[in-house]
PDB file of C-alpha atoms in Angstrom:
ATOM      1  CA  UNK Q   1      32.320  -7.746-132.783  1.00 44.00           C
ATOM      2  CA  UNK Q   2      34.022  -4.954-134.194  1.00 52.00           C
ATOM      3  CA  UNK Q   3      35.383  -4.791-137.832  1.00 53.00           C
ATOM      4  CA  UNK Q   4      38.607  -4.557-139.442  1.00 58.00           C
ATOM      5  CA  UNK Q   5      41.500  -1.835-138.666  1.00 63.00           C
ATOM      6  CA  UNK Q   6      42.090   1.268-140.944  1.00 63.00           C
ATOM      7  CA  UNK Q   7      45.333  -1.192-142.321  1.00 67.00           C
ATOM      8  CA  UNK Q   8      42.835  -4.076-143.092  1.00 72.00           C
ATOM      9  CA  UNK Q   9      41.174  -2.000-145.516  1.00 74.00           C
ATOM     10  CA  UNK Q  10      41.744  -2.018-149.316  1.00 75.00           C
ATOM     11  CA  UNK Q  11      40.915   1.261-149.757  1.00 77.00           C
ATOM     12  CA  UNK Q  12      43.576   1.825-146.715  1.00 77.00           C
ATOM     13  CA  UNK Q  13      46.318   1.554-150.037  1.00 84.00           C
ATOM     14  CA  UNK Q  14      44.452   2.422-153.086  1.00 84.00           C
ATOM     15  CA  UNK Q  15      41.865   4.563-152.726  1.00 81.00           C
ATOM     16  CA  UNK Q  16      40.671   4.288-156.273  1.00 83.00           C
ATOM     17  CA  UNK Q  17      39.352   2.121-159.092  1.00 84.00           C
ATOM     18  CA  UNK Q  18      42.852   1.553-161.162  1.00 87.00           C
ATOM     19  CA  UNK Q  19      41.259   0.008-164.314  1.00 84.00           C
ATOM     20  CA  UNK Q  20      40.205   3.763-164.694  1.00 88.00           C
ATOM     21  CA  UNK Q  21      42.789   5.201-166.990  1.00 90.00           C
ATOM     22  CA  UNK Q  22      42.181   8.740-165.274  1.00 92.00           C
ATOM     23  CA  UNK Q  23      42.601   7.199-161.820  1.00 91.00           C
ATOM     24  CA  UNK Q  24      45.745   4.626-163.291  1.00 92.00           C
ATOM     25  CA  UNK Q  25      47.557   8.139-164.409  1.00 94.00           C
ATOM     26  CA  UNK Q  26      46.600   9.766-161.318  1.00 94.00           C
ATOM     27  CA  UNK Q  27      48.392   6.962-158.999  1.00 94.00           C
ATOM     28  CA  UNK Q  28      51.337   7.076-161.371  1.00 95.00           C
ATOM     29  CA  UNK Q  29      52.092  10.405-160.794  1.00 96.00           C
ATOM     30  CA  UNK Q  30      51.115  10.066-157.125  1.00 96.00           C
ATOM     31  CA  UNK Q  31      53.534   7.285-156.964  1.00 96.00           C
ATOM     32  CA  UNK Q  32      56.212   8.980-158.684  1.00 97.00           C
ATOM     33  CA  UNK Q  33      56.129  11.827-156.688  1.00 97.00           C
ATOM     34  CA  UNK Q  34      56.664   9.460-153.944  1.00 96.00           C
ATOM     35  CA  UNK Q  35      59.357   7.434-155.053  1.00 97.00           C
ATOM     36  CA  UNK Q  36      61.348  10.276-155.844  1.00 98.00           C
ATOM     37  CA  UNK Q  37      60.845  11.705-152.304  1.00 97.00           C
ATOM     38  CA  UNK Q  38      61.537   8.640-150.574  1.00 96.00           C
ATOM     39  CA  UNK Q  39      64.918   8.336-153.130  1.00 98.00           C
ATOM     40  CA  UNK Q  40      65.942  12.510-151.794  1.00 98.00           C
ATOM     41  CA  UNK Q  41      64.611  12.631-148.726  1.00 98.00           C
ATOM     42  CA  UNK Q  42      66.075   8.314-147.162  1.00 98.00           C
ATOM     43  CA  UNK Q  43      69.937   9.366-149.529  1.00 98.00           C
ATOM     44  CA  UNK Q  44      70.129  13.358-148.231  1.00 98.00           C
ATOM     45  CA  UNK Q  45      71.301  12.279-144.807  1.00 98.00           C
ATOM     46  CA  UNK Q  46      73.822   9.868-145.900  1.00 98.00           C
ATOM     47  CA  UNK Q  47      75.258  12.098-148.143  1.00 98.00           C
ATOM     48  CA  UNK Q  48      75.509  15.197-145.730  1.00 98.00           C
ATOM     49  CA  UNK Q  49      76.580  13.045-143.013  1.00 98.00           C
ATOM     50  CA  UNK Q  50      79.478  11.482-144.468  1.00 97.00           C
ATOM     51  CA  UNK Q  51      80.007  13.309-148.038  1.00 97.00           C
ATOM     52  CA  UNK Q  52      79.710  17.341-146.313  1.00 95.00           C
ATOM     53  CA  UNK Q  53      80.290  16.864-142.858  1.00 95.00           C
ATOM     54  CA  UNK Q  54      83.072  13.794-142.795  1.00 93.00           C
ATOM     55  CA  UNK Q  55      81.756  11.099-140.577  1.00 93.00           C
ATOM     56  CA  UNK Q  56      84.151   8.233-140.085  1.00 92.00           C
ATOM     57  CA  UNK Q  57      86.984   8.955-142.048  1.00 93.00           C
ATOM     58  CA  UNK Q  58      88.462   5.501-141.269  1.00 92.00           C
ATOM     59  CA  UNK Q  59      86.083   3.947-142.651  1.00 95.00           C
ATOM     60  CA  UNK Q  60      86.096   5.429-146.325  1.00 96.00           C
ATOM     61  CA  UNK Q  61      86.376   2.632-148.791  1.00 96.00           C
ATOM     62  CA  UNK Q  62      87.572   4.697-151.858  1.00 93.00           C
ATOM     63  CA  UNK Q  63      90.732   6.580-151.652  1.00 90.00           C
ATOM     64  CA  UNK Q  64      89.087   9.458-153.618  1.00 91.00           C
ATOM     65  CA  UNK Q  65      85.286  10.052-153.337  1.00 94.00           C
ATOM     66  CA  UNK Q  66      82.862  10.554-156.855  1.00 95.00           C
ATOM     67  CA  UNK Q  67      82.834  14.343-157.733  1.00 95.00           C
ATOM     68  CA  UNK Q  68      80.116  16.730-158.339  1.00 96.00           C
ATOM     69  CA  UNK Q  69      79.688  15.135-161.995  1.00 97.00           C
ATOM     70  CA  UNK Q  70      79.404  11.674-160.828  1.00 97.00           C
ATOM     71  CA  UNK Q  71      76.991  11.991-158.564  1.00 98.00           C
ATOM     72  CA  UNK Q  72      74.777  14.300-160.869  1.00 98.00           C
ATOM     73  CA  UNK Q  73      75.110  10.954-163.320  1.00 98.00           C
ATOM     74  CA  UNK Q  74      73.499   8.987-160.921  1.00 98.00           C
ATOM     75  CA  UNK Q  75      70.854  10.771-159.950  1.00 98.00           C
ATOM     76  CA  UNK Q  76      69.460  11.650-163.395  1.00 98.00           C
ATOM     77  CA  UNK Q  77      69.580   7.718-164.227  1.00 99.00           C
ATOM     78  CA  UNK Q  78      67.650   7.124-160.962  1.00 98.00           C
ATOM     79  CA  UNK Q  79      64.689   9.854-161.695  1.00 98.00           C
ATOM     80  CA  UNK Q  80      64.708   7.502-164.672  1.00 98.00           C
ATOM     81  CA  UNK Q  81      64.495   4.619-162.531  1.00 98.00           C
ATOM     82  CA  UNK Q  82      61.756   6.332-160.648  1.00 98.00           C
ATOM     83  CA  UNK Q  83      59.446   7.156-163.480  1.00 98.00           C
ATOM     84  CA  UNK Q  84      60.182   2.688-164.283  1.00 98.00           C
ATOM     85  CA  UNK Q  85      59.948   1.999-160.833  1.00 98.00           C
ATOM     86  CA  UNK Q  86      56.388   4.503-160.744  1.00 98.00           C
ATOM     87  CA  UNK Q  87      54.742   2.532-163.529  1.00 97.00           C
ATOM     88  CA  UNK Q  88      55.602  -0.829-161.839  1.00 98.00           C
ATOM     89  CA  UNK Q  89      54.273   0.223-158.336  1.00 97.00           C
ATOM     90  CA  UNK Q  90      51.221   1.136-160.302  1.00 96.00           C
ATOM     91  CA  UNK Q  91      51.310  -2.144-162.218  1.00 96.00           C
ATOM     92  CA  UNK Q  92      51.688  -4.426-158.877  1.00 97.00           C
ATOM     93  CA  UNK Q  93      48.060  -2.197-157.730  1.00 95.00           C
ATOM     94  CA  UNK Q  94      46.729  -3.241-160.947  1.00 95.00           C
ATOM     95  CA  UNK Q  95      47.494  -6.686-160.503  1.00 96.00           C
ATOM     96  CA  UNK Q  96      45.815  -6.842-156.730  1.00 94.00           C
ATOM     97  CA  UNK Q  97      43.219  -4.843-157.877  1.00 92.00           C
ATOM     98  CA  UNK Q  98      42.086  -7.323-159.884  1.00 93.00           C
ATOM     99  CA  UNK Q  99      42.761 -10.443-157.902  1.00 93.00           C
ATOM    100  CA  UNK Q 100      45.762 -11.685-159.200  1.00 96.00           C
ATOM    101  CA  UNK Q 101      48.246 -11.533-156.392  1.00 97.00           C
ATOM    102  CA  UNK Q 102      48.717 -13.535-152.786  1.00 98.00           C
ATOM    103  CA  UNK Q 103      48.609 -10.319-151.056  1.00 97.00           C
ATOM    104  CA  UNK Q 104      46.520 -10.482-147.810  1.00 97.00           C
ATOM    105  CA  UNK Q 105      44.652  -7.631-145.578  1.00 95.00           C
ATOM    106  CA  UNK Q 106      43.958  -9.505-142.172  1.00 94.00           C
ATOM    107  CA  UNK Q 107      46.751  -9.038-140.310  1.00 94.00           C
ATOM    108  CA  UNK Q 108      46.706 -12.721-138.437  1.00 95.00           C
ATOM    109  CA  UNK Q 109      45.201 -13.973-141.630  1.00 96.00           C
ATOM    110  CA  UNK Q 110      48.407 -17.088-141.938  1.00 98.00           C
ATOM    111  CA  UNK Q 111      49.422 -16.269-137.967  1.00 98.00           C
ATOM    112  CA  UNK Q 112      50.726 -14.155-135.986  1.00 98.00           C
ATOM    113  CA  UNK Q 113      54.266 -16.154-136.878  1.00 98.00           C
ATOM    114  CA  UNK Q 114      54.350 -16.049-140.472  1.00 99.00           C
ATOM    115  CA  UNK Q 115      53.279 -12.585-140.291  1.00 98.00           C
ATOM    116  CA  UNK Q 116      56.342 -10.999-137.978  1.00 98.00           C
ATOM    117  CA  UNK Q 117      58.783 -13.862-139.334  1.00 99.00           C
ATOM    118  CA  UNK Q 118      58.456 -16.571-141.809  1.00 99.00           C
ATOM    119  CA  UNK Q 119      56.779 -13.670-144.556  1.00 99.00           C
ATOM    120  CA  UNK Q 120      59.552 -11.276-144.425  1.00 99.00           C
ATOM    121  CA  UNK Q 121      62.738 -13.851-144.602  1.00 99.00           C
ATOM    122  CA  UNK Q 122      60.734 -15.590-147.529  1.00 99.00           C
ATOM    123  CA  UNK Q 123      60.702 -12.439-149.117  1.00 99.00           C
ATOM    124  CA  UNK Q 124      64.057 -11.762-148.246  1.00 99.00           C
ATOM    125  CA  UNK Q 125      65.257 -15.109-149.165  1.00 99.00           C
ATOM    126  CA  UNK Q 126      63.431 -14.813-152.417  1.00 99.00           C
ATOM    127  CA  UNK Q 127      64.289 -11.350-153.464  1.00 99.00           C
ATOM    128  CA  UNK Q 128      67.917 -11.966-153.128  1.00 99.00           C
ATOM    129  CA  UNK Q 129      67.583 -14.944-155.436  1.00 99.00           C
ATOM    130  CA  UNK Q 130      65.727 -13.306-158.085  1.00 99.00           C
ATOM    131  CA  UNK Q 131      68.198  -9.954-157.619  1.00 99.00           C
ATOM    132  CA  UNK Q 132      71.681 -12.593-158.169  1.00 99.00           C
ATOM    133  CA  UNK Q 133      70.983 -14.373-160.761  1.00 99.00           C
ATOM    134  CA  UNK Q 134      69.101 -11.099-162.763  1.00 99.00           C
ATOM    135  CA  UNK Q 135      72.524  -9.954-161.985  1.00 99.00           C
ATOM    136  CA  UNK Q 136      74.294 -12.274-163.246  1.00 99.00           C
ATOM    137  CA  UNK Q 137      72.736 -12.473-166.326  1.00 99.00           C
ATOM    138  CA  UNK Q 138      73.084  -8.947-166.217  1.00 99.00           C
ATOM    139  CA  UNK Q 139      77.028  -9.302-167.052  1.00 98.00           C
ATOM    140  CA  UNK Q 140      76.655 -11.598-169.584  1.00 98.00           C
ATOM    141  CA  UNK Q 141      79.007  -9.102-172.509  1.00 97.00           C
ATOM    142  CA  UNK Q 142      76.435  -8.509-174.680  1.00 97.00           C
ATOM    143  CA  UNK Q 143      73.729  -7.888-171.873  1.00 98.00           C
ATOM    144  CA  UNK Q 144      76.142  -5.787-169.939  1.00 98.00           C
ATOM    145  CA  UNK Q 145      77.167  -3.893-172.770  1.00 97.00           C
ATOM    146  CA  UNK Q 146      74.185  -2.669-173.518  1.00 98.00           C
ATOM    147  CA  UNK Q 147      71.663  -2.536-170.348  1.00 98.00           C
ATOM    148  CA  UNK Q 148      74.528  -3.315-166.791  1.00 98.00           C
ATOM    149  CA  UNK Q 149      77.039  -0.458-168.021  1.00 98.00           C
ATOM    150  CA  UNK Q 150      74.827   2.455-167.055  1.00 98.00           C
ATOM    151  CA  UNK Q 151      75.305   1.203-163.371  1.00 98.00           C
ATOM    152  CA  UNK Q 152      78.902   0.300-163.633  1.00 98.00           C
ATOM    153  CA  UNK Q 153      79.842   3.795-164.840  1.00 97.00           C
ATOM    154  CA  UNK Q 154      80.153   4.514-161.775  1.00 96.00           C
ATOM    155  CA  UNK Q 155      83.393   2.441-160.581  1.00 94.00           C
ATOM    156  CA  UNK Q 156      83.286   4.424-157.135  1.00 96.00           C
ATOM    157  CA  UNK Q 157      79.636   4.732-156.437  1.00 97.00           C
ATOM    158  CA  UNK Q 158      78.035   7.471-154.218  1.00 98.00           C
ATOM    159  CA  UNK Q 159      74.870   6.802-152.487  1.00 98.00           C
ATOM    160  CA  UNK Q 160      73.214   8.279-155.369  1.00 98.00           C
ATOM    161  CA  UNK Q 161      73.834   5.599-157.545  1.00 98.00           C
ATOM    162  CA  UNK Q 162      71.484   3.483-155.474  1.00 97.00           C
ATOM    163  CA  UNK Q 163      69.184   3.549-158.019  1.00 98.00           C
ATOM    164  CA  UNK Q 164      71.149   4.844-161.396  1.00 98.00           C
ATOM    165  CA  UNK Q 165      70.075   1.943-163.758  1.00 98.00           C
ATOM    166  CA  UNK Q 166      69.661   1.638-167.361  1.00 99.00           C
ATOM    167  CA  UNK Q 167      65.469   1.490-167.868  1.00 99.00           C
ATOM    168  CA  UNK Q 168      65.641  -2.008-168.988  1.00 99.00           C
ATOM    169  CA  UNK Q 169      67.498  -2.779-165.584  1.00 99.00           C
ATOM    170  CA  UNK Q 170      65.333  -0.576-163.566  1.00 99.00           C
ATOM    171  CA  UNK Q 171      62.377  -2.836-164.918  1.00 99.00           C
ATOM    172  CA  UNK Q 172      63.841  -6.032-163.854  1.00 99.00           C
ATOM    173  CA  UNK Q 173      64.674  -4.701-160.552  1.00 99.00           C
ATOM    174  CA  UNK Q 174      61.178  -3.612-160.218  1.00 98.00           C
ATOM    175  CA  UNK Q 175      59.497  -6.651-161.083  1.00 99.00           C
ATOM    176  CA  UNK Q 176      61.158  -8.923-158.088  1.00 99.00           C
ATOM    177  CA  UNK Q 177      58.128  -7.583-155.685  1.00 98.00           C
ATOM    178  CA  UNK Q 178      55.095  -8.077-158.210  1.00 98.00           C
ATOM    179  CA  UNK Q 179      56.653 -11.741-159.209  1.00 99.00           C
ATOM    180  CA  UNK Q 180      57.004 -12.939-155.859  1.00 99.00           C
ATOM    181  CA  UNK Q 181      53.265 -11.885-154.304  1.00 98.00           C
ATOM    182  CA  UNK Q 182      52.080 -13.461-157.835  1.00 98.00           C
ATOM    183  CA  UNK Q 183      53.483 -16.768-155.525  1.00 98.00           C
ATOM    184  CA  UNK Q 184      53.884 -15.508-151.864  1.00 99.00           C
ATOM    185  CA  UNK Q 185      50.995 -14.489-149.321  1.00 98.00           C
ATOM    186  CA  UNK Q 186      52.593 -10.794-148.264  1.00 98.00           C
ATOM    187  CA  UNK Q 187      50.429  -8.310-146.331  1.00 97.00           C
ATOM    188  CA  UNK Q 188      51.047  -4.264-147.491  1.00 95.00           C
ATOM    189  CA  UNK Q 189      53.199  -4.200-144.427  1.00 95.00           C
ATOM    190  CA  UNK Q 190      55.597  -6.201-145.750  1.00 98.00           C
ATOM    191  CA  UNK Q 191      55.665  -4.699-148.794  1.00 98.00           C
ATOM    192  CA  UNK Q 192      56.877  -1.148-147.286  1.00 96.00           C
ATOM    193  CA  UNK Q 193      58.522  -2.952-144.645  1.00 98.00           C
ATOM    194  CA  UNK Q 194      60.625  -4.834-147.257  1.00 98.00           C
ATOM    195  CA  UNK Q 195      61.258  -1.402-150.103  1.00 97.00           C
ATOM    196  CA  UNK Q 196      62.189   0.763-147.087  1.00 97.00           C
ATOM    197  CA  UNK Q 197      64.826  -1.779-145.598  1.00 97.00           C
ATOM    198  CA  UNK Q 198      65.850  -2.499-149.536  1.00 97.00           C
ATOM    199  CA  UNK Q 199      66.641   1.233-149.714  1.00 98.00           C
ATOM    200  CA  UNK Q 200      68.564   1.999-147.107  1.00 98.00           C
ATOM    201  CA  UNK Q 201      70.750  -1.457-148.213  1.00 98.00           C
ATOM    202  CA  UNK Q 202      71.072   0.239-151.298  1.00 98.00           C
ATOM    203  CA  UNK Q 203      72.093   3.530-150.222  1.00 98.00           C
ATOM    204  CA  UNK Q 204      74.412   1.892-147.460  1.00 98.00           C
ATOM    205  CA  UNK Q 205      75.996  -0.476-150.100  1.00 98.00           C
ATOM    206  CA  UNK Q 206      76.805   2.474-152.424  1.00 98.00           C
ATOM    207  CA  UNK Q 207      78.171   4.865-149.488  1.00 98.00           C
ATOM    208  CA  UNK Q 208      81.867   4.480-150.522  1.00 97.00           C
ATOM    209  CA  UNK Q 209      82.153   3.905-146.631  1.00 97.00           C
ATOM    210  CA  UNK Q 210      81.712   0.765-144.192  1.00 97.00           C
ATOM    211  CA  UNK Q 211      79.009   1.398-141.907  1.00 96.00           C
ATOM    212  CA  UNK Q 212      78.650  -2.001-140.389  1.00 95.00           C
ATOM    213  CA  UNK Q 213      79.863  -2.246-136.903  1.00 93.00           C
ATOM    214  CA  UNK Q 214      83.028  -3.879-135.745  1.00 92.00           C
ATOM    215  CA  UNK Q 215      80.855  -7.320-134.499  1.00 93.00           C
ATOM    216  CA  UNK Q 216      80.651  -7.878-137.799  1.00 94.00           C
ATOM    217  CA  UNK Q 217      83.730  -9.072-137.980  1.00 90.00           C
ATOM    218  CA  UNK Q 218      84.678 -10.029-134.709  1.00 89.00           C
ATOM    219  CA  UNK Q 219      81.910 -12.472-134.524  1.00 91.00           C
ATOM    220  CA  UNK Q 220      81.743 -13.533-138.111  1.00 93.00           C
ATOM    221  CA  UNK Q 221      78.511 -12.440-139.352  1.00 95.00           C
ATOM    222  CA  UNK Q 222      79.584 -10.178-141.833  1.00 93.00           C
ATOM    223  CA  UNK Q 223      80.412 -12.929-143.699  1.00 93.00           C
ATOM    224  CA  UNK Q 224      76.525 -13.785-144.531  1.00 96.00           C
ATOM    225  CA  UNK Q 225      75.249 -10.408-145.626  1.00 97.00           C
ATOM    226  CA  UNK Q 226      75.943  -7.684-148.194  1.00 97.00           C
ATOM    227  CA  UNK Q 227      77.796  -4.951-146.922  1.00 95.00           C
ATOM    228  CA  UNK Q 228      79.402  -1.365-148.465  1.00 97.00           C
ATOM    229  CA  UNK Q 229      82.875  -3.341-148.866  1.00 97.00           C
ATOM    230  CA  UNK Q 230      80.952  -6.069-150.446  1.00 98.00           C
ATOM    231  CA  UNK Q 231      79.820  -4.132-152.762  1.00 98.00           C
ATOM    232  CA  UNK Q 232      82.228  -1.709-153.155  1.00 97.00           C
ATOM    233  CA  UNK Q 233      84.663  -4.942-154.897  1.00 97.00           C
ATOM    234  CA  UNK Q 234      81.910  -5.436-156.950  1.00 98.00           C
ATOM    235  CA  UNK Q 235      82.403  -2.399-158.666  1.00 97.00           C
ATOM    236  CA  UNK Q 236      85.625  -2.463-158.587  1.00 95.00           C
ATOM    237  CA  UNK Q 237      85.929  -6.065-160.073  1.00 95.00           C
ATOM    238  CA  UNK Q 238      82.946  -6.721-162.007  1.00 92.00           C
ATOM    239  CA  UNK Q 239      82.909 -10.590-161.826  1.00 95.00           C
ATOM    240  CA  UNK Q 240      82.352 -10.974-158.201  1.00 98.00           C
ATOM    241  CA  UNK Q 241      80.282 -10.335-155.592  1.00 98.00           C
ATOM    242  CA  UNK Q 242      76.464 -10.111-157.497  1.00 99.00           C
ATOM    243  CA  UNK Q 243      74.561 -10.424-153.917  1.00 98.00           C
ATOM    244  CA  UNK Q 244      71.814  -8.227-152.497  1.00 98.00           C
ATOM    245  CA  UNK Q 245      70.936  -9.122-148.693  1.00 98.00           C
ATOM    246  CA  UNK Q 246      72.927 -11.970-148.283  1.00 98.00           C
ATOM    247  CA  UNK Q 247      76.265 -13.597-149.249  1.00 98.00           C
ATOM    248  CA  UNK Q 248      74.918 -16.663-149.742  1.00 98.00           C
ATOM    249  CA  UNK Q 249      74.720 -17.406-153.321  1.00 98.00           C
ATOM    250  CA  UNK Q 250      77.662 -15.451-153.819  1.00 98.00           C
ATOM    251  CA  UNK Q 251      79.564 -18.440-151.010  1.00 97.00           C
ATOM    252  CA  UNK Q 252      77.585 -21.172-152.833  1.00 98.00           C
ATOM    253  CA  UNK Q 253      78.714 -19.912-157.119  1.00 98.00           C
ATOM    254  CA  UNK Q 254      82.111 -19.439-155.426  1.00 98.00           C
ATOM    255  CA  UNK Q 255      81.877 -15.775-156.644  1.00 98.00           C
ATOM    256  CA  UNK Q 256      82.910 -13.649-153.509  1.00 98.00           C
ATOM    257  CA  UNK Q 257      85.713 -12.188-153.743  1.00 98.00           C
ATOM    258  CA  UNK Q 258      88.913 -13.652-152.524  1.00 97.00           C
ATOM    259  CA  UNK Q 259      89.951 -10.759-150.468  1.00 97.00           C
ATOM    260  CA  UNK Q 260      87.066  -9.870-149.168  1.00 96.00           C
ATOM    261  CA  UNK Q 261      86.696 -11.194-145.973  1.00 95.00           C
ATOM    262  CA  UNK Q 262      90.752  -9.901-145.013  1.00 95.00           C
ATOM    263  CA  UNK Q 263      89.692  -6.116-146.264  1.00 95.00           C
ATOM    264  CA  UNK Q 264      86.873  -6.322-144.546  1.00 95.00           C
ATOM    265  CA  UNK Q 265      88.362  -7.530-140.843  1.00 94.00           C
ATOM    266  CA  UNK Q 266      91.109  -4.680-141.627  1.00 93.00           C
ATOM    267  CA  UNK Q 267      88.637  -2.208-142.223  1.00 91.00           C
ATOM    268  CA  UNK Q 268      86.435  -2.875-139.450  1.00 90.00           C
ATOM    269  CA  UNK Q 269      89.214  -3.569-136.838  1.00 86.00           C
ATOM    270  CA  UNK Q 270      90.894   0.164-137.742  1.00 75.00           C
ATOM    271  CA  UNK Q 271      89.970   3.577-135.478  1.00 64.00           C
ATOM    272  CA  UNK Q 272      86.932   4.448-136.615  1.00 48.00           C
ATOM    273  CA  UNK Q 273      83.873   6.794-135.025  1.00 40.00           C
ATOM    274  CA  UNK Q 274      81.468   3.432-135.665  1.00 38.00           C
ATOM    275  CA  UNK Q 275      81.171   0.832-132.771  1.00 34.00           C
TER     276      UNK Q 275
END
């Protein structure tokens, strides 16, 4: 019989004893450093590619892309995101240190099934619940005013505005993972699994360009999910179009906007370098 993998190992993830306060301020800057890489190193690309080098012109969603002042705007409200979005990752540690959470080691532990499928669309599923209706209490006037605004200062995003929050919205951001594995069996795979694909729709939703290909409209199914169009009429409107993953909610609250399946069929169905 031979015993559990490297990834079926607590000490696999955290490596120390967090109710240390040495250790606890150790991971925190450990984490930090890593949240900020993974922020630079997942949003360089995207910017070279189509802010520097001018990928797919045809699909540019802004007639004038954020200058050099906008963009440093977002990214110092998103290293302030980081160090929020640091002490939570250290928090959610705490929290399975100590027993509290659903999060499993054993890879097969609820089946092979539930780990590959049903886990990941119930955190999907769940995350873009919590994330629309956060977000639409988020522009409620007096909430807006004073937390949402940061974000919305930037009326034509760049992808470094993927995470330029206020720290109040950065926290309630952050807390969607350690919330939903206080209810929902996740393994640590799932976890990165879910924050890596949750960047890159961030980053791709704040682009200023469409990156989903033409199928997306020709067969319909960019009608379910959250694209850079979506969210680019968010900004540009305010009062529509609060989704994260899916369109769902938005179809259901009869908040998508009105145009936005027609400027999204034009946009995909013009020349454009993206198949």
């Amino acid at each position: 019989m031979t015993g559990p993998s490297h990834f079926e190992s607590f000490e696999s993830y955290i490596p120390v004893d967090l109710r240390s306060p040495e250790a606890l301020l150790a991971a925190a800057g450990v984490v930090l450093f890593f949240v900020l890489f993974r922020y630079f190193l997942m949003v360089a690309p995207f910017w070279w590619a189509f802010y520097r080098r001018g990928v797919a012109p045809s699909r540019r969603i802004y007639a004038r892309l954020p200058g050099r002042a906008e963009q440093l705007f977002e990214i110092k409200w998103s290293l302030v995101s980081g160090l929020v979005f640091a002490v939570f990752g250290v928090g959610l540690g705490v929290l399975w240190q100590l027993g509290w959470t659903r999060i499993y080691l054993r890879f097969d532990e609820f089946g092979w099934f539930y780990f590959f499928v049903i886990g990941p669309v119930l955190l999907l599923v769940l995350h873009d619940t919590y994330f629309y209706w956060t977000h639409r209490w988020l522009h409620l006037p007096s909430v807006y005013r004073r937390f949402h605004r940061v974000h919305h200062e930037s009326l034509h995003p760049s992808p470094w505005a993927s995470f330029s929050f206020h720290p109040v919205e950065s926290a309630i951001n952050a807390a969607a993972i350690p919330l939903i594995v206080l209810i929902l069996p996740l393994h640590p795979v799932h976890i990165l699994v879910h924050l890596t694909l949750m960047t890159v729709s961030a980053i791709t939703n704040h682009l200023g360009f469409e990156v989903l290909p033409r199928s997306a409209a020709v067969h319909g199914w960019g009608n379910w999910v959250i694209s850079g169009l979506h969210h680019a009429q968010h900004h540009r409107f305010f009062r529509w179009n609060y989704g994260l993953f899916f369109s769902v909610w938005d179809r259901m609250m009869k908040t998508e906007h009105p145009s936005f399946w027609a400027e999204f069929t034009q946009k995909l169905n013009s020349k454009t370098n993206v198949s």
